[in-house]
Amino acid sequence: MFVYGPIPSRRLGLSLGIDPVYYTCTFDCIYCQLGRTRYLVSSPKEIPKEVLEKFPTDEDIYKEVKKIVSENPNIDYLTFAGSGEPTLSPYLKESIERLREFNIPICVITNSSLMNYKSVIEALKNADLVSATLTSTNQEMFEKIHRTKIKLKDVIEGLIKFRREADETILNIELMVLKGINDDDETIYKLKEIFDKINPNNIEINTPIRPPCEKYAKKVKYERLKEIREILGEKAFIIGEKSKKKYNESLNSNILERISSILKIRPCTVEDLSNALGLHISEVGKYLYALKNSKNLKCIEIDGKKYYFIDMQ
Ligand code: SF4
């Protein structure tokens, strides 16, 4: 079973999950809700042949998604995530390209470990939203949290490169905050410096809410998450906090019209629109995606921020 849902997601609304890698991951995170990683690898080359044979191909994914989408017209996102690291799939690029046919925004949730691979950047460029994890400021902390042989330096370089090369894709960095491990002020200020270099659209602050793999991967209190959000600045928000509305609503034509009329008058960031309309930023992404298809939506970068506007010329 590599396609699951659709399920209501705190971040994405009604999301149809696609798991393209059959329990194979580059990390063995202490906070993983799936337990210890079944097939731990450091690169796509290390995936055993018999495991690779269990990965669904782009044809398998296309057929299954087509069937479910025809029965569920209100799906907000097609989301690559699940039992491992989606960018390990050799079929990811083709899968995303084929799923474009359904005209539903596509999200990839990645642990960022393979971001410095050219093939991964090329695959992820085709997604509308990439949510990429970054938790650590040094290799020791990185290995403690993710139990991996991947180098943090490569991850950060890959994210910077991706941001430069994929300027049409919304890049959110997910910061998983763990009590006593990466929640102190010094770490958060250092993370802020790294995030500033990457220049993502948003920073999603998360903490384990489901039982983690290791008991010592403890969640951080909401009050502390709020302080962390203050330090990280205006791009940061706490997952699950912003939108209390039900996600499983289809695209609302009034909202689409409101966003369209705002963007005809003045350029706005995703956050501006989110604040103005009381929408979750993932939902704003969904409306921008619709406008990209139907109107002359443009994007310019000023002082490191992306501003969207509708070109009336
Ligand atoms: S990257 Fe995700 S799937 Fe892999 S071990 Fe970490 S939490 Fe689990």
GROMACS .gro file of C-alpha atoms and ligand atoms in nm:
model
  321
    1MET     CA    1   0.000   0.000   0.000
    2PHE     CA    2   0.198   0.303  -0.118
    3VAL     CA    3  -0.087   0.552  -0.153
    4TYR     CA    4  -0.278   0.639   0.165
    5GLY     CA    5  -0.563   0.869   0.256
    6PRO     CA    6  -0.677   1.125   0.176
    7ILE     CA    7  -0.617   1.235   0.535
    8PRO     CA    8  -0.660   1.578   0.701
    9SER     CA    9  -0.313   1.720   0.758
   10ARG     CA   10  -0.218   1.997   1.005
   11ARG     CA   11  -0.010   2.156   0.734
   12LEU     CA   12  -0.166   2.071   0.401
   13GLY     CA   13  -0.540   2.034   0.434
   14LEU     CA   14  -0.683   1.719   0.278
   15SER     CA   15  -0.373   1.536   0.168
   16LEU     CA   16  -0.332   1.219  -0.035
   17GLY     CA   17  -0.011   1.056   0.085
   18ILE     CA   18   0.228   0.877  -0.148
   19ASP     CA   19   0.499   0.660   0.005
   20PRO     CA   20   0.754   0.589  -0.270
   21VAL     CA   21   1.037   0.419  -0.076
   22TYR     CA   22   0.922   0.116   0.125
   23TYR     CA   23   1.067   0.174   0.474
   24THR     CA   24   1.400   0.301   0.340
   25CYS     CA   25   1.559   0.610   0.487
   26THR     CA   26   1.887   0.796   0.513
   27PHE     CA   27   1.808   0.884   0.876
   28ASP     CA   28   1.710   0.687   1.185
   29CYS     CA   29   1.563   0.978   1.379
   30ILE     CA   30   1.517   0.951   1.753
   31TYR     CA   31   1.175   1.121   1.712
   32CYS     CA   32   1.053   0.902   1.422
   33GLN     CA   33   0.700   0.779   1.487
   34LEU     CA   34   0.765   0.465   1.278
   35GLY     CA   35   1.030   0.325   1.516
   36ARG     CA   36   1.383   0.229   1.404
   37THR     CA   37   1.455   0.261   1.032
   38ARG     CA   38   1.417  -0.076   0.863
   39TYR     CA   39   1.654  -0.011   0.569
   40LEU     CA   40   1.908   0.256   0.661
   41VAL     CA   41   2.125   0.382   0.372
   42SER     CA   42   2.346   0.683   0.307
   43SER     CA   43   2.278   0.718  -0.065
   44PRO     CA   44   2.048   0.577  -0.334
   45LYS     CA   45   2.333   0.347  -0.448
   46GLU     CA   46   2.326   0.161  -0.117
   47ILE     CA   47   1.965   0.046  -0.149
   48PRO     CA   48   1.966  -0.335  -0.175
   49LYS     CA   49   1.824  -0.463  -0.505
   50GLU     CA   50   1.554  -0.668  -0.335
   51VAL     CA   51   1.436  -0.355  -0.146
   52LEU     CA   52   1.447  -0.134  -0.455
   53GLU     CA   53   1.219  -0.383  -0.628
   54LYS     CA   54   0.955  -0.300  -0.369
   55PHE     CA   55   0.954   0.073  -0.454
   56PRO     CA   56   0.650   0.169  -0.662
   57THR     CA   57   0.739   0.297  -1.009
   58ASP     CA   58   0.596   0.618  -1.155
   59GLU     CA   59   0.346   0.401  -1.346
   60ASP     CA   60   0.231   0.229  -1.022
   61ILE     CA   61   0.193   0.567  -0.850
   62TYR     CA   62   0.013   0.731  -1.142
   63LYS     CA   63  -0.244   0.452  -1.174
   64GLU     CA   64  -0.323   0.440  -0.802
   65VAL     CA   65  -0.348   0.818  -0.761
   66LYS     CA   66  -0.570   0.844  -1.068
   67LYS     CA   67  -0.815   0.597  -0.916
   68ILE     CA   68  -0.831   0.773  -0.578
   69VAL     CA   69  -0.848   1.126  -0.722
   70SER     CA   70  -1.146   1.028  -0.937
   71GLU     CA   71  -1.331   0.921  -0.620
   72ASN     CA   72  -1.217   1.220  -0.404
   73PRO     CA   73  -1.253   1.553  -0.585
   74ASN     CA   74  -1.164   1.766  -0.277
   75ILE     CA   75  -0.801   1.663  -0.232
   76ASP     CA   76  -0.583   1.970  -0.155
   77TYR     CA   77  -0.237   1.818  -0.194
   78LEU     CA   78  -0.064   1.511  -0.331
   79THR     CA   79   0.208   1.458  -0.074
   80PHE     CA   80   0.519   1.243  -0.107
   81ALA     CA   81   0.600   1.124   0.246
   82GLY     CA   82   0.559   0.810   0.446
   83SER     CA   83   0.780   0.526   0.560
   84GLY     CA   84   1.116   0.675   0.460
   85GLU     CA   85   1.293   0.944   0.258
   86PRO     CA   86   1.105   1.013  -0.071
   87THR     CA   87   1.411   1.150  -0.254
   88LEU     CA   88   1.566   0.801  -0.244
   89SER     CA   89   1.317   0.695  -0.508
   90PRO     CA   90   1.463   0.679  -0.859
   91TYR     CA   91   1.108   0.737  -0.989
   92LEU     CA   92   1.039   1.063  -0.801
   93LYS     CA   93   1.094   1.307  -1.089
   94GLU     CA   94   0.883   1.110  -1.336
   95SER     CA   95   0.613   1.051  -1.073
   96ILE     CA   96   0.579   1.423  -1.001
   97GLU     CA   97   0.571   1.505  -1.371
   98ARG     CA   98   0.295   1.251  -1.438
   99LEU     CA   99   0.086   1.361  -1.139
  100ARG     CA  100   0.075   1.715  -1.284
  101GLU     CA  101  -0.211   1.588  -1.500
  102PHE     CA  102  -0.448   1.600  -1.200
  103ASN     CA  103  -0.398   1.972  -1.145
  104ILE     CA  104  -0.355   1.926  -0.769
  105PRO     CA  105  -0.061   2.092  -0.590
  106ILE     CA  106   0.224   1.855  -0.515
  107CYS     CA  107   0.423   1.856  -0.191
  108VAL     CA  108   0.736   1.660  -0.102
  109ILE     CA  109   0.827   1.622   0.264
  110THR     CA  110   1.199   1.549   0.278
  111ASN     CA  111   1.462   1.511   0.549
  112SER     CA  112   1.695   1.723   0.324
  113SER     CA  113   1.972   1.461   0.336
  114LEU     CA  114   2.012   1.430  -0.043
  115MET     CA  115   1.956   1.794  -0.129
  116ASN     CA  116   2.307   1.827  -0.268
  117TYR     CA  117   2.232   1.567  -0.540
  118LYS     CA  118   2.167   1.731  -0.877
  119SER     CA  119   1.903   1.465  -0.960
  120VAL     CA  120   1.717   1.540  -0.637
  121ILE     CA  121   1.714   1.915  -0.702
  122GLU     CA  122   1.584   1.847  -1.054
  123ALA     CA  123   1.307   1.623  -0.918
  124LEU     CA  124   1.201   1.862  -0.640
  125LYS     CA  125   1.194   2.163  -0.871
  126ASN     CA  126   0.875   2.017  -1.017
  127ALA     CA  127   0.695   2.022  -0.682
  128ASP     CA  128   0.485   2.318  -0.567
  129LEU     CA  129   0.589   2.287  -0.205
  130VAL     CA  130   0.895   2.126  -0.049
  131SER     CA  131   0.899   2.088   0.326
  132ALA     CA  132   1.259   2.015   0.426
  133THR     CA  133   1.382   1.925   0.774
  134LEU     CA  134   1.674   2.100   0.939
  135THR     CA  135   1.732   2.056   1.312
  136SER     CA  136   2.100   2.098   1.389
  137THR     CA  137   2.383   2.347   1.402
  138ASN     CA  138   2.673   2.099   1.416
  139GLN     CA  139   2.757   1.743   1.311
  140GLU     CA  140   2.747   1.605   1.665
  141MET     CA  141   2.393   1.730   1.725
  142PHE     CA  142   2.290   1.616   1.377
  143GLU     CA  143   2.412   1.259   1.440
  144LYS     CA  144   2.255   1.251   1.785
  145ILE     CA  145   1.913   1.341   1.643
  146HIS     CA  146   1.920   1.158   1.309
  147ARG     CA  147   2.170   0.870   1.364
  148THR     CA  148   2.309   0.905   1.012
  149LYS     CA  149   2.637   0.912   0.817
  150ILE     CA  150   2.520   1.209   0.608
  151LYS     CA  151   2.718   1.531   0.656
  152LEU     CA  152   2.529   1.835   0.786
  153LYS     CA  153   2.750   2.063   0.578
  154ASP     CA  154   2.627   1.892   0.257
  155VAL     CA  155   2.265   1.924   0.368
  156ILE     CA  156   2.295   2.298   0.428
  157GLU     CA  157   2.481   2.352   0.098
  158GLY     CA  158   2.214   2.150  -0.083
  159LEU     CA  159   1.932   2.357   0.066
  160ILE     CA  160   2.103   2.682  -0.031
  161LYS     CA  161   2.152   2.551  -0.384
  162PHE     CA  162   1.793   2.431  -0.409
  163ARG     CA  163   1.659   2.771  -0.300
  164ARG     CA  164   1.870   2.939  -0.569
  165GLU     CA  165   1.774   2.701  -0.847
  166ALA     CA  166   1.408   2.632  -0.771
  167ASP     CA  167   1.265   2.980  -0.734
  168GLU     CA  168   0.911   2.878  -0.831
  169THR     CA  169   0.884   2.615  -0.559
  170ILE     CA  170   0.777   2.715  -0.210
  171LEU     CA  171   1.050   2.596   0.028
  172ASN     CA  172   0.956   2.553   0.391
  173ILE     CA  173   1.213   2.445   0.647
  174GLU     CA  174   1.076   2.223   0.919
  175LEU     CA  175   1.252   2.261   1.251
  176MET     CA  176   1.180   1.969   1.483
  177VAL     CA  177   1.249   2.100   1.833
  178LEU     CA  178   1.350   1.847   2.100
  179LYS     CA  179   1.368   1.925   2.467
  180GLY     CA  180   1.724   1.949   2.602
  181ILE     CA  181   1.875   1.874   2.259
  182ASN     CA  182   1.819   2.169   2.025
  183ASP     CA  183   1.582   2.400   2.213
  184ASP     CA  184   1.833   2.630   2.389
  185ASP     CA  185   1.876   2.995   2.288
  186GLU     CA  186   2.230   2.948   2.155
  187THR     CA  187   2.120   2.673   1.915
  188ILE     CA  188   1.812   2.864   1.801
  189TYR     CA  189   2.016   3.180   1.727
  190LYS     CA  190   2.268   2.971   1.530
  191LEU     CA  191   1.985   2.801   1.343
  192LYS     CA  192   1.846   3.143   1.258
  193GLU     CA  193   2.179   3.234   1.095
  194ILE     CA  194   2.166   2.914   0.888
  195PHE     CA  195   1.801   2.970   0.792
  196ASP     CA  196   1.884   3.326   0.685
  197LYS     CA  197   2.148   3.186   0.447
  198ILE     CA  198   1.904   2.932   0.302
  199ASN     CA  199   1.629   3.192   0.271
  200PRO     CA  200   1.323   2.962   0.276
  201ASN     CA  201   0.967   3.093   0.233
  202ASN     CA  202   0.868   2.979   0.581
  203ILE     CA  203   1.002   2.803   0.888
  204GLU     CA  204   0.766   2.545   1.034
  205ILE     CA  205   0.832   2.487   1.404
  206ASN     CA  206   0.739   2.137   1.512
  207THR     CA  207   0.785   1.917   1.820
  208PRO     CA  208   0.700   1.548   1.861
  209ILE     CA  209   0.328   1.509   1.928
  210ARG     CA  210   0.306   1.137   1.854
  211PRO     CA  211   0.502   0.868   2.042
  212PRO     CA  212   0.866   0.897   1.927
  213CYS     CA  213   1.109   0.614   1.857
  214GLU     CA  214   1.311   0.700   2.169
  215LYS     CA  215   1.155   0.812   2.497
  216TYR     CA  216   1.426   1.075   2.543
  217ALA     CA  217   1.308   1.258   2.228
  218LYS     CA  218   1.081   1.483   2.433
  219LYS     CA  219   0.847   1.751   2.313
  220VAL     CA  220   0.893   2.117   2.399
  221LYS     CA  221   0.624   2.314   2.581
  222TYR     CA  222   0.408   2.548   2.375
  223GLU     CA  223   0.536   2.854   2.566
  224ARG     CA  224   0.894   2.771   2.463
  225LEU     CA  225   0.785   2.715   2.102
  226LYS     CA  226   0.641   3.067   2.106
  227GLU     CA  227   0.973   3.207   2.232
  228ILE     CA  228   1.156   3.017   1.957
  229ARG     CA  229   0.917   3.162   1.702
  230GLU     CA  230   1.001   3.511   1.827
  231ILE     CA  231   1.374   3.446   1.786
  232LEU     CA  232   1.333   3.302   1.436
  233GLY     CA  233   1.134   3.601   1.317
  234GLU     CA  234   0.842   3.666   1.090
  235LYS     CA  235   0.890   3.367   0.859
  236ALA     CA  236   0.843   3.125   1.147
  237PHE     CA  237   0.518   2.972   1.265
  238ILE     CA  238   0.423   2.685   1.490
  239ILE     CA  239   0.268   2.393   1.304
  240GLY     CA  240  -0.100   2.350   1.383
  241GLU     CA  241  -0.133   2.693   1.542
  242LYS     CA  242  -0.228   2.920   1.259
  243SER     CA  243  -0.542   2.776   1.115
  244LYS     CA  244  -0.816   2.641   1.336
  245LYS     CA  245  -1.053   2.608   1.043
  246LYS     CA  246  -1.137   2.271   0.894
  247TYR     CA  247  -0.897   2.190   0.614
  248ASN     CA  248  -1.112   1.964   0.404
  249GLU     CA  249  -1.275   2.238   0.205
  250SER     CA  250  -1.230   2.266  -0.165
  251LEU     CA  251  -1.091   2.576  -0.335
  252ASN     CA  252  -1.319   2.867  -0.248
  253SER     CA  253  -1.384   3.093  -0.545
  254ASN     CA  254  -1.444   3.401  -0.323
  255ILE     CA  255  -1.101   3.359  -0.162
  256LEU     CA  256  -0.944   3.306  -0.503
  257GLU     CA  257  -1.105   3.628  -0.624
  258ARG     CA  258  -0.993   3.818  -0.311
  259ILE     CA  259  -0.633   3.703  -0.350
  260SER     CA  260  -0.646   3.788  -0.718
  261SER     CA  261  -0.775   4.143  -0.653
  262ILE     CA  262  -0.513   4.203  -0.378
  263LEU     CA  263  -0.229   4.088  -0.604
  264LYS     CA  264  -0.347   4.310  -0.887
  265ILE     CA  265  -0.298   4.611  -0.659
  266ARG     CA  266   0.012   4.523  -0.461
  267PRO     CA  267   0.276   4.249  -0.443
  268CYS     CA  268   0.248   4.030  -0.133
  269THR     CA  269   0.444   3.750   0.030
  270VAL     CA  270   0.277   3.420   0.117
  271GLU     CA  271   0.280   3.537   0.480
  272ASP     CA  272   0.112   3.869   0.394
  273LEU     CA  273  -0.173   3.680   0.228
  274SER     CA  274  -0.190   3.429   0.510
  275ASN     CA  275  -0.225   3.708   0.768
  276ALA     CA  276  -0.467   3.914   0.559
  277LEU     CA  277  -0.704   3.626   0.490
  278GLY     CA  278  -0.657   3.411   0.803
  279LEU     CA  279  -0.547   3.117   0.589
  280HIS     CA  280  -0.282   2.857   0.662
  281ILE     CA  281   0.025   2.924   0.446
  282SER     CA  282  -0.013   2.585   0.280
  283GLU     CA  283  -0.360   2.689   0.172
  284VAL     CA  284  -0.224   3.017   0.036
  285GLY     CA  285   0.019   2.803  -0.167
  286LYS     CA  286  -0.278   2.614  -0.308
  287TYR     CA  287  -0.449   2.937  -0.422
  288LEU     CA  288  -0.125   3.075  -0.569
  289TYR     CA  289  -0.091   2.751  -0.759
  290ALA     CA  290  -0.441   2.798  -0.901
  291LEU     CA  291  -0.359   3.158  -0.998
  292LYS     CA  292  -0.036   3.047  -1.161
  293ASN     CA  293  -0.244   2.828  -1.390
  294SER     CA  294  -0.520   3.076  -1.469
  295LYS     CA  295  -0.375   3.430  -1.438
  296ASN     CA  296  -0.049   3.604  -1.509
  297LEU     CA  297   0.098   3.546  -1.163
  298LYS     CA  298   0.458   3.669  -1.129
  299CYS     CA  299   0.712   3.654  -0.849
  300ILE     CA  300   0.991   3.898  -0.762
  301GLU     CA  301   1.248   3.882  -0.484
  302ILE     CA  302   1.320   4.192  -0.274
  303ASP     CA  303   1.557   4.182   0.024
  304GLY     CA  304   1.541   3.806   0.029
  305LYS     CA  305   1.161   3.789   0.032
  306LYS     CA  306   0.944   3.655  -0.247
  307TYR     CA  307   0.659   3.884  -0.353
  308TYR     CA  308   0.376   3.760  -0.575
  309PHE     CA  309   0.173   3.985  -0.801
  310ILE     CA  310  -0.057   3.968  -1.102
  311ASP     CA  311   0.091   4.135  -1.404
  312MET     CA  312  -0.185   4.340  -1.569
  313GLN     CA  313   0.014   4.437  -1.879
  314SF4     S1  314   1.358   1.110   0.815
  314SF4    FE1  315   1.144   1.074   0.861
  314SF4     S2  316   1.107   0.857   0.807
  314SF4    FE2  317   1.331   0.886   0.818
  314SF4     S3  318   1.380   0.826   1.025
  314SF4    FE3  319   1.352   1.049   1.027
  314SF4     S4  320   1.137   1.081   1.083
  314SF4    FE4  321   1.160   0.863   1.024
   0.00000   0.00000   0.00000
